[in-house]
PDB file of C-alpha atoms in Angstrom:
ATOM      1  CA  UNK A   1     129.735  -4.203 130.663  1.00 35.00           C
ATOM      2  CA  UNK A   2     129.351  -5.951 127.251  1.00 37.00           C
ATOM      3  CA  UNK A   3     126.747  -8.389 127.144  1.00 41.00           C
ATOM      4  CA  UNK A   4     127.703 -12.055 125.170  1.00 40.00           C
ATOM      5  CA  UNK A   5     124.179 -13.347 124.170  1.00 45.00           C
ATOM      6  CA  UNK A   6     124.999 -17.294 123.994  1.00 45.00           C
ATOM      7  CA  UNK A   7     123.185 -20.404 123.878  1.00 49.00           C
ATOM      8  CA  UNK A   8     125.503 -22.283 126.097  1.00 53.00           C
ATOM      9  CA  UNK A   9     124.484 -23.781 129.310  1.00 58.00           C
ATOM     10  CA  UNK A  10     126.379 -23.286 132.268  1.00 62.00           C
ATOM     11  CA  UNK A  11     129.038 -26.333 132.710  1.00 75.00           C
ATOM     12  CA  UNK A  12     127.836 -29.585 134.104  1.00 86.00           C
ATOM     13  CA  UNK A  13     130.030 -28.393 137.514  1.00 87.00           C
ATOM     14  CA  UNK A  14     129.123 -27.424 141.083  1.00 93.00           C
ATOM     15  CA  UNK A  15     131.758 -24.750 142.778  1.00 94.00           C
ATOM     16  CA  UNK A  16     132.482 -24.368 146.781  1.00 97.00           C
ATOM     17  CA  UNK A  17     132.901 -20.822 147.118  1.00 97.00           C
ATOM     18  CA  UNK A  18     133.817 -18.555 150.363  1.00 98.00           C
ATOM     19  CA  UNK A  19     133.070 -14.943 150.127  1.00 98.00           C
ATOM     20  CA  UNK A  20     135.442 -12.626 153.289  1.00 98.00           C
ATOM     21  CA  UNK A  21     134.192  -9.522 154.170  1.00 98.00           C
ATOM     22  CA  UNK A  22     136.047  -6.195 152.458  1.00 97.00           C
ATOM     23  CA  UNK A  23     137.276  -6.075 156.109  1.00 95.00           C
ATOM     24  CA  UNK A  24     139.398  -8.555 155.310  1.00 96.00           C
ATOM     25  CA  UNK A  25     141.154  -8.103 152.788  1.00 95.00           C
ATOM     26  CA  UNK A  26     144.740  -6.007 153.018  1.00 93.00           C
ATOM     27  CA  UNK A  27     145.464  -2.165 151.512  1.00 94.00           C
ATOM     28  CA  UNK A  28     145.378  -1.605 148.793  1.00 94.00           C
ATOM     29  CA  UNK A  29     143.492  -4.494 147.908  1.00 92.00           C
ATOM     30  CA  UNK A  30     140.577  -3.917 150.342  1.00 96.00           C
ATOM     31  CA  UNK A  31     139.970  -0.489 148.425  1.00 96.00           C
ATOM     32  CA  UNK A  32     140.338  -1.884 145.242  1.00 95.00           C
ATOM     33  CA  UNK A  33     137.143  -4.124 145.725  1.00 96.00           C
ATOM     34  CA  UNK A  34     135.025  -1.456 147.418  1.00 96.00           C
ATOM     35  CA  UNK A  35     135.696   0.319 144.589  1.00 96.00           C
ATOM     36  CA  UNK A  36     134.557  -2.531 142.117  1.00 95.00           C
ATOM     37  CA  UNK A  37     131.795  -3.564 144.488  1.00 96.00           C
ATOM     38  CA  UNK A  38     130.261   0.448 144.560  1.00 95.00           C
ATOM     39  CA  UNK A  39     130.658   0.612 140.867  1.00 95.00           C
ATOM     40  CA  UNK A  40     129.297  -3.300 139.576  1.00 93.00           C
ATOM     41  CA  UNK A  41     126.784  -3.413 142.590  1.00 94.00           C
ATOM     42  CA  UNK A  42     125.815  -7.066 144.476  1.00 96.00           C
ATOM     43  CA  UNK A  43     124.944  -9.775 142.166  1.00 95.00           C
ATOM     44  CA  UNK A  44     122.680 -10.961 145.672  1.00 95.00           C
ATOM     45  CA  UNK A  45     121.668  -8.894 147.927  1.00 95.00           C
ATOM     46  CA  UNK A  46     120.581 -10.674 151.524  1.00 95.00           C
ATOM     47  CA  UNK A  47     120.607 -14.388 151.577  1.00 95.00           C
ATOM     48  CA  UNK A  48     117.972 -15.411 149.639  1.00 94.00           C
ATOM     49  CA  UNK A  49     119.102 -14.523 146.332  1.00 94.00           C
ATOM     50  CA  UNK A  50     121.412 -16.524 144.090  1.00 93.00           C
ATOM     51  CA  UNK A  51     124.528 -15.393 142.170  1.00 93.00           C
ATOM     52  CA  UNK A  52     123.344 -17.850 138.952  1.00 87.00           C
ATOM     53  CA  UNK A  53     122.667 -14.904 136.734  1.00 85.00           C
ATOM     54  CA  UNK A  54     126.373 -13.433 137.421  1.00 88.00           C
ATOM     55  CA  UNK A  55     128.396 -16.959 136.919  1.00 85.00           C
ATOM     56  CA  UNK A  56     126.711 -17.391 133.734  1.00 79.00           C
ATOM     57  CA  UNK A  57     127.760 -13.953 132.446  1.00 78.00           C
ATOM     58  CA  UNK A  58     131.189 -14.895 133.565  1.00 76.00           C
ATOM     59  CA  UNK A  59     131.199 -18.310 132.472  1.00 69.00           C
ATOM     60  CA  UNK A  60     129.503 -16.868 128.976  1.00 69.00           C
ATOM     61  CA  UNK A  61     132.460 -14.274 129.227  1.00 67.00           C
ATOM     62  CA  UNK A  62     135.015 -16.482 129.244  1.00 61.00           C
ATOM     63  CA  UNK A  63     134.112 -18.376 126.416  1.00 57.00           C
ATOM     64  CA  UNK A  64     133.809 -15.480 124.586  1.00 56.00           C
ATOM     65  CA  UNK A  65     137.029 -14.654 125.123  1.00 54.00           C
ATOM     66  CA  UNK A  66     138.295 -18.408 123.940  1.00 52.00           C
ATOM     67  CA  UNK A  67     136.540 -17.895 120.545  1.00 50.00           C
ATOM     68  CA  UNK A  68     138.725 -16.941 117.759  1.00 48.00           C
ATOM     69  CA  UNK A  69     141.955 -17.622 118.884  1.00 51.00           C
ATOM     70  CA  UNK A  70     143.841 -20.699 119.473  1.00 54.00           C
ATOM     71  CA  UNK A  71     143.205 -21.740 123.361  1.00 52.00           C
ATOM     72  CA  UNK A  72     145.817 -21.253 125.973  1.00 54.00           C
ATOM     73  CA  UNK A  73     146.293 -23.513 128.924  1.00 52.00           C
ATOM     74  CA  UNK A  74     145.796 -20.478 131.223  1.00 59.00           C
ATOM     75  CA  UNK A  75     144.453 -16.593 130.946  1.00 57.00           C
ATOM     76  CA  UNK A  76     147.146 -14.667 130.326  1.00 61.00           C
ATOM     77  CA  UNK A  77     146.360 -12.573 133.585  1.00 61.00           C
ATOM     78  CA  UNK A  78     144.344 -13.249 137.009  1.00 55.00           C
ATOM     79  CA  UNK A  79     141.193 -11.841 136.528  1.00 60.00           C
ATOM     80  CA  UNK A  80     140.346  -8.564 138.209  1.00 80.00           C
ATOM     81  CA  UNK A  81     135.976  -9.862 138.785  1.00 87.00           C
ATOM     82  CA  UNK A  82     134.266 -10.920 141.735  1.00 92.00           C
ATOM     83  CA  UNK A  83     131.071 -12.603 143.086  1.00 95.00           C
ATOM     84  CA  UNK A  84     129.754 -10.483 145.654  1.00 97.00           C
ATOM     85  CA  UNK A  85     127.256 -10.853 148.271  1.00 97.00           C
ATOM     86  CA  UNK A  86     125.522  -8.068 150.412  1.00 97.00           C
ATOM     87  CA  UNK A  87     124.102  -9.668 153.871  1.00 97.00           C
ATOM     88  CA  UNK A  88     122.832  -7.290 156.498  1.00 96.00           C
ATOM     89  CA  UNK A  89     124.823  -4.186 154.793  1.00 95.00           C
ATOM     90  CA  UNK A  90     127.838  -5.890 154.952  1.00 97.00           C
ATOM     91  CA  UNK A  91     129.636  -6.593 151.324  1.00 98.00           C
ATOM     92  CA  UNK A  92     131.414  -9.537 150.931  1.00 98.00           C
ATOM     93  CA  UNK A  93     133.663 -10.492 148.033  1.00 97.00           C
ATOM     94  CA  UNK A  94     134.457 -13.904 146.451  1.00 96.00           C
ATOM     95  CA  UNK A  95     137.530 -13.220 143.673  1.00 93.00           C
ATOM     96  CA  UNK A  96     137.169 -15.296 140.548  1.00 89.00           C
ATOM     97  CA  UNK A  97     141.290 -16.280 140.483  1.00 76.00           C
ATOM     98  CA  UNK A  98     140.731 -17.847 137.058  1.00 66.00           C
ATOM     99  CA  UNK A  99     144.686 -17.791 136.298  1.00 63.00           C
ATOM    100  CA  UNK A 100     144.761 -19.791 139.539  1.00 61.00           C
ATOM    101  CA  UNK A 101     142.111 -22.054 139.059  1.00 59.00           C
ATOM    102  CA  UNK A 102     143.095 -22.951 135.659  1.00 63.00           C
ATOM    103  CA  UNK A 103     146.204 -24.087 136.788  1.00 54.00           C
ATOM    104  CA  UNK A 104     144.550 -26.639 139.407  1.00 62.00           C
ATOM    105  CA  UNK A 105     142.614 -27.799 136.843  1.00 60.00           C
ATOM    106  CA  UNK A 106     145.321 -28.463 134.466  1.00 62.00           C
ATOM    107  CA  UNK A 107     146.664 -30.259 137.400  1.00 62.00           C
ATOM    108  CA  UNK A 108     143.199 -32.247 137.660  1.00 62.00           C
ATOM    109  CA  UNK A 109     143.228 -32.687 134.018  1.00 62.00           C
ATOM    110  CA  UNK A 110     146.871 -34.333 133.532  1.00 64.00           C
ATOM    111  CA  UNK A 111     145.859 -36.802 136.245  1.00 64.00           C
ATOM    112  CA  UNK A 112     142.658 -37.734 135.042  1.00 62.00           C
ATOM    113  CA  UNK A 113     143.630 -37.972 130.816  1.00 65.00           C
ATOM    114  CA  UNK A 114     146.219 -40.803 129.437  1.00 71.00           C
ATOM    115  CA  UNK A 115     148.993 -39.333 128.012  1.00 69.00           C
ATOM    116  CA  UNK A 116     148.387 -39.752 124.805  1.00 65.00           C
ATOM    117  CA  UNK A 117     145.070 -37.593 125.094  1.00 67.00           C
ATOM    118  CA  UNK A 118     146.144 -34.839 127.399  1.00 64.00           C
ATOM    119  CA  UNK A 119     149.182 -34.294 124.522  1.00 68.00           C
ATOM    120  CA  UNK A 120     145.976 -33.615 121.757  1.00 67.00           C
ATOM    121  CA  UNK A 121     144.228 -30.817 124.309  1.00 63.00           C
ATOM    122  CA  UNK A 122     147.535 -29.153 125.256  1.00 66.00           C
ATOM    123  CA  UNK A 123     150.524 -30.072 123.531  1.00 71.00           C
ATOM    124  CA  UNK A 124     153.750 -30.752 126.289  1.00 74.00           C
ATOM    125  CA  UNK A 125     154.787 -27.200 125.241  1.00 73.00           C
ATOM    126  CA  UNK A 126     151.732 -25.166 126.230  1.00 68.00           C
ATOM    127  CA  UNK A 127     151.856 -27.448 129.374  1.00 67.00           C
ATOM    128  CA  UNK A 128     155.584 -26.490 130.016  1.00 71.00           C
ATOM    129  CA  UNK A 129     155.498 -22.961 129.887  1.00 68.00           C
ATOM    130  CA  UNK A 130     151.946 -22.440 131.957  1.00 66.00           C
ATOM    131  CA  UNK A 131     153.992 -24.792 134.885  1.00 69.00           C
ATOM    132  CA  UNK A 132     156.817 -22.687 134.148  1.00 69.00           C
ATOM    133  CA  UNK A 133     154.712 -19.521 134.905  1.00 68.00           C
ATOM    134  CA  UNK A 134     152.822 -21.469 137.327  1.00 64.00           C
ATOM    135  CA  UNK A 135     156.005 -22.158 139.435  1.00 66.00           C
ATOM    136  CA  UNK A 136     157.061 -18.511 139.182  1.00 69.00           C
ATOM    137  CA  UNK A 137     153.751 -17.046 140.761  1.00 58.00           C
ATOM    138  CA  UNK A 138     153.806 -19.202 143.419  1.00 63.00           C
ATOM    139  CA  UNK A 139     157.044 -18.199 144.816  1.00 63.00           C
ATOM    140  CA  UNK A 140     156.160 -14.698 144.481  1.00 60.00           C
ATOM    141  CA  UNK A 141     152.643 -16.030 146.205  1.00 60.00           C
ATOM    142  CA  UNK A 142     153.202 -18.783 148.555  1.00 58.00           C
ATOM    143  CA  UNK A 143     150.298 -18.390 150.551  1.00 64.00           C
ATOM    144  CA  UNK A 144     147.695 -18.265 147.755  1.00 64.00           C
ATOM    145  CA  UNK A 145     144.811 -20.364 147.830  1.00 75.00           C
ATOM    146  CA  UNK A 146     141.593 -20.245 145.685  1.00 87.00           C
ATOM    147  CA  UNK A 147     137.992 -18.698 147.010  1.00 93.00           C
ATOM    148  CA  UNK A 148     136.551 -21.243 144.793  1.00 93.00           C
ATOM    149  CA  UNK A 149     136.582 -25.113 144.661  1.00 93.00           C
ATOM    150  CA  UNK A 150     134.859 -26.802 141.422  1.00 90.00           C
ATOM    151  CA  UNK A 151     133.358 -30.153 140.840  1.00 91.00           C
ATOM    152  CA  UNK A 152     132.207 -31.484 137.960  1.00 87.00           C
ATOM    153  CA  UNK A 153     129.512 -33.690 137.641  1.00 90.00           C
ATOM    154  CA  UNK A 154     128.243 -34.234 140.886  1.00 93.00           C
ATOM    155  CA  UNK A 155     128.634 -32.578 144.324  1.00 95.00           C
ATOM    156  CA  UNK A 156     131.266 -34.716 146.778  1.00 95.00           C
ATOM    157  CA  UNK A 157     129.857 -36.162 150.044  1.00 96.00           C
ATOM    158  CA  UNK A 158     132.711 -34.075 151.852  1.00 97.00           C
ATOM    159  CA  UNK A 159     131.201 -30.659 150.461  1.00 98.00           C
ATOM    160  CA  UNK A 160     128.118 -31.509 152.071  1.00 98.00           C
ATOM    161  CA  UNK A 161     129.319 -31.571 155.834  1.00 98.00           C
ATOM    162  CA  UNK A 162     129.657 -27.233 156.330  1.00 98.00           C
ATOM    163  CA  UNK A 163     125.903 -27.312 155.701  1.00 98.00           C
ATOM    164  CA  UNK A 164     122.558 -28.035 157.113  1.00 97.00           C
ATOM    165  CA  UNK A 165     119.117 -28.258 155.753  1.00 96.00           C
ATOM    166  CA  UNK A 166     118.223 -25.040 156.863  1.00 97.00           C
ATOM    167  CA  UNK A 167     120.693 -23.467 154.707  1.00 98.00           C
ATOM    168  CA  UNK A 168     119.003 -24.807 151.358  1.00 97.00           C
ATOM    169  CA  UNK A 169     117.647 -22.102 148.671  1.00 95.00           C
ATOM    170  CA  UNK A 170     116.160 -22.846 145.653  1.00 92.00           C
ATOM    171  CA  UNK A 171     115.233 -20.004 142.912  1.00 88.00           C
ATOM    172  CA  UNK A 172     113.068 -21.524 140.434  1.00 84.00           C
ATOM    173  CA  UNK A 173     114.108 -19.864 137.161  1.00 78.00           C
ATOM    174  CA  UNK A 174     112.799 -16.672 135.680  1.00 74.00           C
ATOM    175  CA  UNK A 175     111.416 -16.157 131.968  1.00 71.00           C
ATOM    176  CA  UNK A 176     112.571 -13.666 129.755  1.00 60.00           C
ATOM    177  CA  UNK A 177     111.339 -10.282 130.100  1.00 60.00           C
ATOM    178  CA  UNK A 178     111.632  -7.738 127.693  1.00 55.00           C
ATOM    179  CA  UNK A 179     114.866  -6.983 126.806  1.00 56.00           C
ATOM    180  CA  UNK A 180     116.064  -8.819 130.087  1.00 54.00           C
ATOM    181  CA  UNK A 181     117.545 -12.283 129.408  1.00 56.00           C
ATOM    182  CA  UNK A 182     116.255 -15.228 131.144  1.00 62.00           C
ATOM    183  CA  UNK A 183     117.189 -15.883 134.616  1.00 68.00           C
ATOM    184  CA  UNK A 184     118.841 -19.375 135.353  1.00 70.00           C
ATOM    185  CA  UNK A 185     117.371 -21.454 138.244  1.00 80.00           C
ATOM    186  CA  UNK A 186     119.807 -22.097 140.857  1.00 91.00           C
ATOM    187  CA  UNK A 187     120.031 -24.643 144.071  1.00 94.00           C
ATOM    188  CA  UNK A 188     122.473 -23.105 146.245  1.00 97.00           C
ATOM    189  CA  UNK A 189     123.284 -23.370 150.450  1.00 98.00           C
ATOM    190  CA  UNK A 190     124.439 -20.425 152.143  1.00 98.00           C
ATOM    191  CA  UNK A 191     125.967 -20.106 155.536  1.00 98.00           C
ATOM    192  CA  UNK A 192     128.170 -18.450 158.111  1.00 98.00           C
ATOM    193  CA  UNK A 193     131.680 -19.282 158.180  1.00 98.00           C
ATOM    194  CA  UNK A 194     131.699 -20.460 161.830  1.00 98.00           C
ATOM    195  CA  UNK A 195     128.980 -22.839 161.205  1.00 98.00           C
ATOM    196  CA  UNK A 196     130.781 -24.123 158.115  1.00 98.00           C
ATOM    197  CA  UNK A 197     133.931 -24.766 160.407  1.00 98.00           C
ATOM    198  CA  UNK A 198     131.408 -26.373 163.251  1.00 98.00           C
ATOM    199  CA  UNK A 199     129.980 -28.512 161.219  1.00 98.00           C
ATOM    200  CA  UNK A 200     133.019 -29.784 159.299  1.00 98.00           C
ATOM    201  CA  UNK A 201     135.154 -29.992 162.860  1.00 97.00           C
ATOM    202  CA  UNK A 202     131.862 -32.726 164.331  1.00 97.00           C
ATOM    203  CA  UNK A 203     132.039 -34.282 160.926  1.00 97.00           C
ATOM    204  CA  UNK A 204     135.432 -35.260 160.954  1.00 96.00           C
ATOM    205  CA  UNK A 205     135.928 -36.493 164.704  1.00 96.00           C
ATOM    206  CA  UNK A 206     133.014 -38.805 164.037  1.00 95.00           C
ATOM    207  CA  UNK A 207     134.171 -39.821 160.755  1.00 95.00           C
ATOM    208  CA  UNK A 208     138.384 -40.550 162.705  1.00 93.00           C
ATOM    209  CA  UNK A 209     136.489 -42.390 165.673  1.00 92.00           C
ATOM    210  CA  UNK A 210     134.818 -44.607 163.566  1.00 91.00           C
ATOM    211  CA  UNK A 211     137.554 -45.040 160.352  1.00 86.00           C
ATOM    212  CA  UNK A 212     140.883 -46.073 160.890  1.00 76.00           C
ATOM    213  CA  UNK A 213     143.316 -43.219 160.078  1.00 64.00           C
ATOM    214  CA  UNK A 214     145.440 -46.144 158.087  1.00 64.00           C
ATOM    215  CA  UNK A 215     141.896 -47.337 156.450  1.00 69.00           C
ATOM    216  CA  UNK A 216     141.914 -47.266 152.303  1.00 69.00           C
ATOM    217  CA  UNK A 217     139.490 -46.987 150.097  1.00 76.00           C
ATOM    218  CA  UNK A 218     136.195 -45.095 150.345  1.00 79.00           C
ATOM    219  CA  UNK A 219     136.408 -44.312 153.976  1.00 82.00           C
ATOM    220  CA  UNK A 220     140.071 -43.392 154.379  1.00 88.00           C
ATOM    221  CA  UNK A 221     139.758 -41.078 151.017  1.00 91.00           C
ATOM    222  CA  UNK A 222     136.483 -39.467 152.476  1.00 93.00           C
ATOM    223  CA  UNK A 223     138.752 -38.338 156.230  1.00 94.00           C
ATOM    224  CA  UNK A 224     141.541 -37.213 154.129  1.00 93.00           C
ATOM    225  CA  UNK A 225     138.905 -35.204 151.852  1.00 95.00           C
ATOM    226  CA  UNK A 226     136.593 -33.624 154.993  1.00 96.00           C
ATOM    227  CA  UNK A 227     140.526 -32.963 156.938  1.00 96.00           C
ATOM    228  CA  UNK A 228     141.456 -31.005 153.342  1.00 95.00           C
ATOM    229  CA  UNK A 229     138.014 -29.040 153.304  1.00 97.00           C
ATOM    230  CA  UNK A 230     138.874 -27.932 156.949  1.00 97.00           C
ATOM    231  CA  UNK A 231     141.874 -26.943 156.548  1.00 96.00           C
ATOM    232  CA  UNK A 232     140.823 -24.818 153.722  1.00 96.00           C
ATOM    233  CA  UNK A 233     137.951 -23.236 155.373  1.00 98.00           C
ATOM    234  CA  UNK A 234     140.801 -21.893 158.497  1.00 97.00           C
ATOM    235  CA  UNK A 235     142.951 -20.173 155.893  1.00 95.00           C
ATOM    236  CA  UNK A 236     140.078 -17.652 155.563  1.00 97.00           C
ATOM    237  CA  UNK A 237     138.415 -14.489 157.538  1.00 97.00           C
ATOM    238  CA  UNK A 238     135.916 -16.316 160.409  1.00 97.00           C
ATOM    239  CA  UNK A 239     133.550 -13.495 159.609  1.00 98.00           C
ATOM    240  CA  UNK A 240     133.182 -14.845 156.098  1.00 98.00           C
ATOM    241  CA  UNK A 241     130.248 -16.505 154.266  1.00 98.00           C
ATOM    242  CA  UNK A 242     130.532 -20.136 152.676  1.00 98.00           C
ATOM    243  CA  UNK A 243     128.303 -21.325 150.040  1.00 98.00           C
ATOM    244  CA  UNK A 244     127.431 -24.697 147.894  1.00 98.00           C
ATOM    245  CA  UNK A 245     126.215 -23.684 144.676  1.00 96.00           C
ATOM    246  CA  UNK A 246     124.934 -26.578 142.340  1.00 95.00           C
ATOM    247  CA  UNK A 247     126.020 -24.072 139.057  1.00 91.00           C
ATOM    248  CA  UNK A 248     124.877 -25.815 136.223  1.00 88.00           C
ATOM    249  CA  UNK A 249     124.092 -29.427 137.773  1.00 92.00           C
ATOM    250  CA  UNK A 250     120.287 -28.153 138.158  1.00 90.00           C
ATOM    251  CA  UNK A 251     120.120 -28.617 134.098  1.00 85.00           C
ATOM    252  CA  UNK A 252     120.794 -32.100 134.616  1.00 86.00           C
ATOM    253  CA  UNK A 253     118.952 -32.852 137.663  1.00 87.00           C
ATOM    254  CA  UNK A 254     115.479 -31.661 135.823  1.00 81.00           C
ATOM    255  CA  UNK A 255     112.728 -30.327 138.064  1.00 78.00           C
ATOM    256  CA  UNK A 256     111.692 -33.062 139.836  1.00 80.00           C
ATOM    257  CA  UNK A 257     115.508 -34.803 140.694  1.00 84.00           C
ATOM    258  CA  UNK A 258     116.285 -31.018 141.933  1.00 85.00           C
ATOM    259  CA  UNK A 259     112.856 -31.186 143.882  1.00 83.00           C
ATOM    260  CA  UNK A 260     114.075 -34.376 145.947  1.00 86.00           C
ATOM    261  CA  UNK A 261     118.221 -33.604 145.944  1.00 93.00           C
ATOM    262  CA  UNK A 262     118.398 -33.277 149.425  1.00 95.00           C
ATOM    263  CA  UNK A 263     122.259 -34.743 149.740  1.00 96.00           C
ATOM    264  CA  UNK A 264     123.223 -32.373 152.217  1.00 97.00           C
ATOM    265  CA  UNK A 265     119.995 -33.438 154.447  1.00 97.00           C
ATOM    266  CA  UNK A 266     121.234 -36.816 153.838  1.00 97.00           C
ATOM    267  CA  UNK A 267     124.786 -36.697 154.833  1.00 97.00           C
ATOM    268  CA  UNK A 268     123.882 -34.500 158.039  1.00 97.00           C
ATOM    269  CA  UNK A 269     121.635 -37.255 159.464  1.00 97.00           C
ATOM    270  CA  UNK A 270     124.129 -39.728 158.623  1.00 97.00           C
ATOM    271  CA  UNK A 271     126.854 -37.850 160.860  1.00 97.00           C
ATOM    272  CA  UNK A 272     124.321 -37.398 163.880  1.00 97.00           C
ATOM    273  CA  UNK A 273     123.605 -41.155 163.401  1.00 97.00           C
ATOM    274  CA  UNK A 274     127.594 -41.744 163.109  1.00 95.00           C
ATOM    275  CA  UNK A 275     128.037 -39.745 166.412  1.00 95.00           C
ATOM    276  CA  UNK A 276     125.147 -41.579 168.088  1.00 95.00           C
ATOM    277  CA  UNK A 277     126.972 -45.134 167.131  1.00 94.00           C
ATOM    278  CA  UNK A 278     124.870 -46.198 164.555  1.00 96.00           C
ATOM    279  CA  UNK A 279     127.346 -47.333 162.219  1.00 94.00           C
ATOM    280  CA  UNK A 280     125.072 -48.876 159.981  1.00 95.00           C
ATOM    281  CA  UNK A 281     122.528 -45.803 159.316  1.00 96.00           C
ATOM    282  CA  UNK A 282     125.618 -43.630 158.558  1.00 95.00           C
ATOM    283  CA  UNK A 283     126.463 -46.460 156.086  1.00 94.00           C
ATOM    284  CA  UNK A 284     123.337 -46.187 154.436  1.00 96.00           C
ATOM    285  CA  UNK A 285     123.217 -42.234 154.666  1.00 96.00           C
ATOM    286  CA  UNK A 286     126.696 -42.675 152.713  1.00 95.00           C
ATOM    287  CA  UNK A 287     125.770 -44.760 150.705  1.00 95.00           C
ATOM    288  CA  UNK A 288     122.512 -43.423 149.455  1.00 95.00           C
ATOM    289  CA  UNK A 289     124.377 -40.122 148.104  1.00 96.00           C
ATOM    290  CA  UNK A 290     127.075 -41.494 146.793  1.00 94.00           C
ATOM    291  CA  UNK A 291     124.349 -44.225 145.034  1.00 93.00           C
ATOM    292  CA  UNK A 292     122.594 -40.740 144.042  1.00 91.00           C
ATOM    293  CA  UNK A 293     125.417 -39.039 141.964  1.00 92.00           C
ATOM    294  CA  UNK A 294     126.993 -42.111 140.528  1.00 91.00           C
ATOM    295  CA  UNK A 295     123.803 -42.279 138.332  1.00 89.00           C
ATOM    296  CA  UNK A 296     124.246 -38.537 137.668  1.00 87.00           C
ATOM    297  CA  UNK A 297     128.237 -39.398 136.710  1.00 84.00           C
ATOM    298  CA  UNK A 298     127.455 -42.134 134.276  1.00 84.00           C
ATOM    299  CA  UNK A 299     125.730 -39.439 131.893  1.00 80.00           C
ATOM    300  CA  UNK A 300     128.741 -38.000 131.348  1.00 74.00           C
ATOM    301  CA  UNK A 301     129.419 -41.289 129.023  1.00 65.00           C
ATOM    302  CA  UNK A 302     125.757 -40.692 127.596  1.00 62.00           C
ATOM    303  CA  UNK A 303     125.636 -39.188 123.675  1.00 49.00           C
TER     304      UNK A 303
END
């Protein structure tokens, strides 16, 4: 593997990732991931370890690749890398899907740019022919659907709900050794799949018995975004593993914000208080994260 020796931090973004066991995935893909597992080894092995050090190389990778050439709306081809996990000598395997995740985010990005704008970072004709491409993988793969949610700038309330406190790791980062680079720091939850769905299933029946299901605003768009996170968690293996990584947030959290971000703490006492009937500490539960990563969101405006 070539090692890209950058300065750049890893993006201001949080990612929702699920990892299935090898077990689950069909002939001849199953064998092609042993294979790429046995040869790359784990980039964590047991629970306790973060994956920081391998998204960075892949996140430094990818930039590498951008650099000298004009930039495409999409890689040319889905990548063929993976995060994986080893837990109690069982490998599990998270696929990167760039191609696929750079079309949802050019799908995020046309809704959240003015015209105008999103014209100057991909001109209407890159855009056309990576939705022309984009429709013609999707009939040939109708039931594709990424291992890997992003976020940027802050972590949403709804990500919170498939963990609990218990879950939490944090890896204080490592000096450079050596030749060895530095080793990020990473704040990260880990947990079983079943758990995840457990979790999300109590989450949402409190959340319906207490909102309206024709209710806008903050409280309807927080049902319809727990219902879309469970219904994403079911399309995959129930042996698998689920994790919340914070990615690159932890840079701009600093050491003592990332001491005291306990959101997903928070937001799992505010659904045991929701269940209970105590509207009002769930409301301030909410309230108190989302009060927590607005001030994180305005720096995106800061110079």
């Amino acid at each position: 593997m070539t090692a890209v020796r950058t300065s750049v931090l890893p993006p201001y973004a949080a990612q929702l990732r699920v990892y299935e066991p090898l077990a689950a995935y069909p002939e001849p893909e199953r064998a092609r991931w042993q294979a790429y597992a046995a040869e790359h080894g784990p980039d964590a092995d047991g629970t306790a370890e973060a994956v920081a050090a391998a998204a960075l190389a892949e996140q430094r990778r990818a930039l590498a690749a951008l650099a000298g050439r004009t930039p495409g709306a999409l890689p040319e081809r889905e990548s063929e890398r993976a995060l994986v996990r080893v837990v109690d000598r069982v490998t599990y395997v998270c696929p990167w899907t760039e191609r696929l995740r750079s079309w949802q985010a050019l799908d995020e990005l046309r809704e959240a740019l003015p015209a105008f704008l999103l014209d100057t970072v991909l001109p209407p004709a890159v855009r056309a022919a990576a939705e022309s491409d984009q429709a013609r993988w999707r009939a040939a793969h109708p039931d594709a659907r990424p291992w890997i949610l992003t976020s940027r700038w802050e972590v949403p309330v709804r990500w919170c709900l498939p963990f609990g406190e218990e879950d939490r790791r944090f890896v204080p980062a490592a000096p450079a050794g050596g030749e060895g680079p530095a080793a990020p720091a990473a704040l990260f939850y880990l947990t079983s799949m079943a758990q995840a769905r457990r979790r999300v299933a109590r989450g949402y029946r409190a959340l319906r018995a207490a909102v309206p299901a024709s209710a806008q605003g903050p409280g309807g768009a927080l049902v319809a975004g727990v219902e879309q996170i469970g219904r994403w968690l079911e399309e995959f293996h129930p042996r698998s593993l689920v994790e919340l990584d914070y990615g690159g947030l932890v840079h701009l959290l600093g050491p003592q914000r990332l001491a005291a971000e306990r959101s997903v703490a928070v937001v799992e006492a505010g659904v045991v208080a929701l269940r209970a009937g105590d509207t009002a500490a769930a409301l301030r539960a909410y309230e108190s994260v989302t009060a927590r990563w607005r001030r994180v969101l305005a720096l995106r405006q800061a110079s």
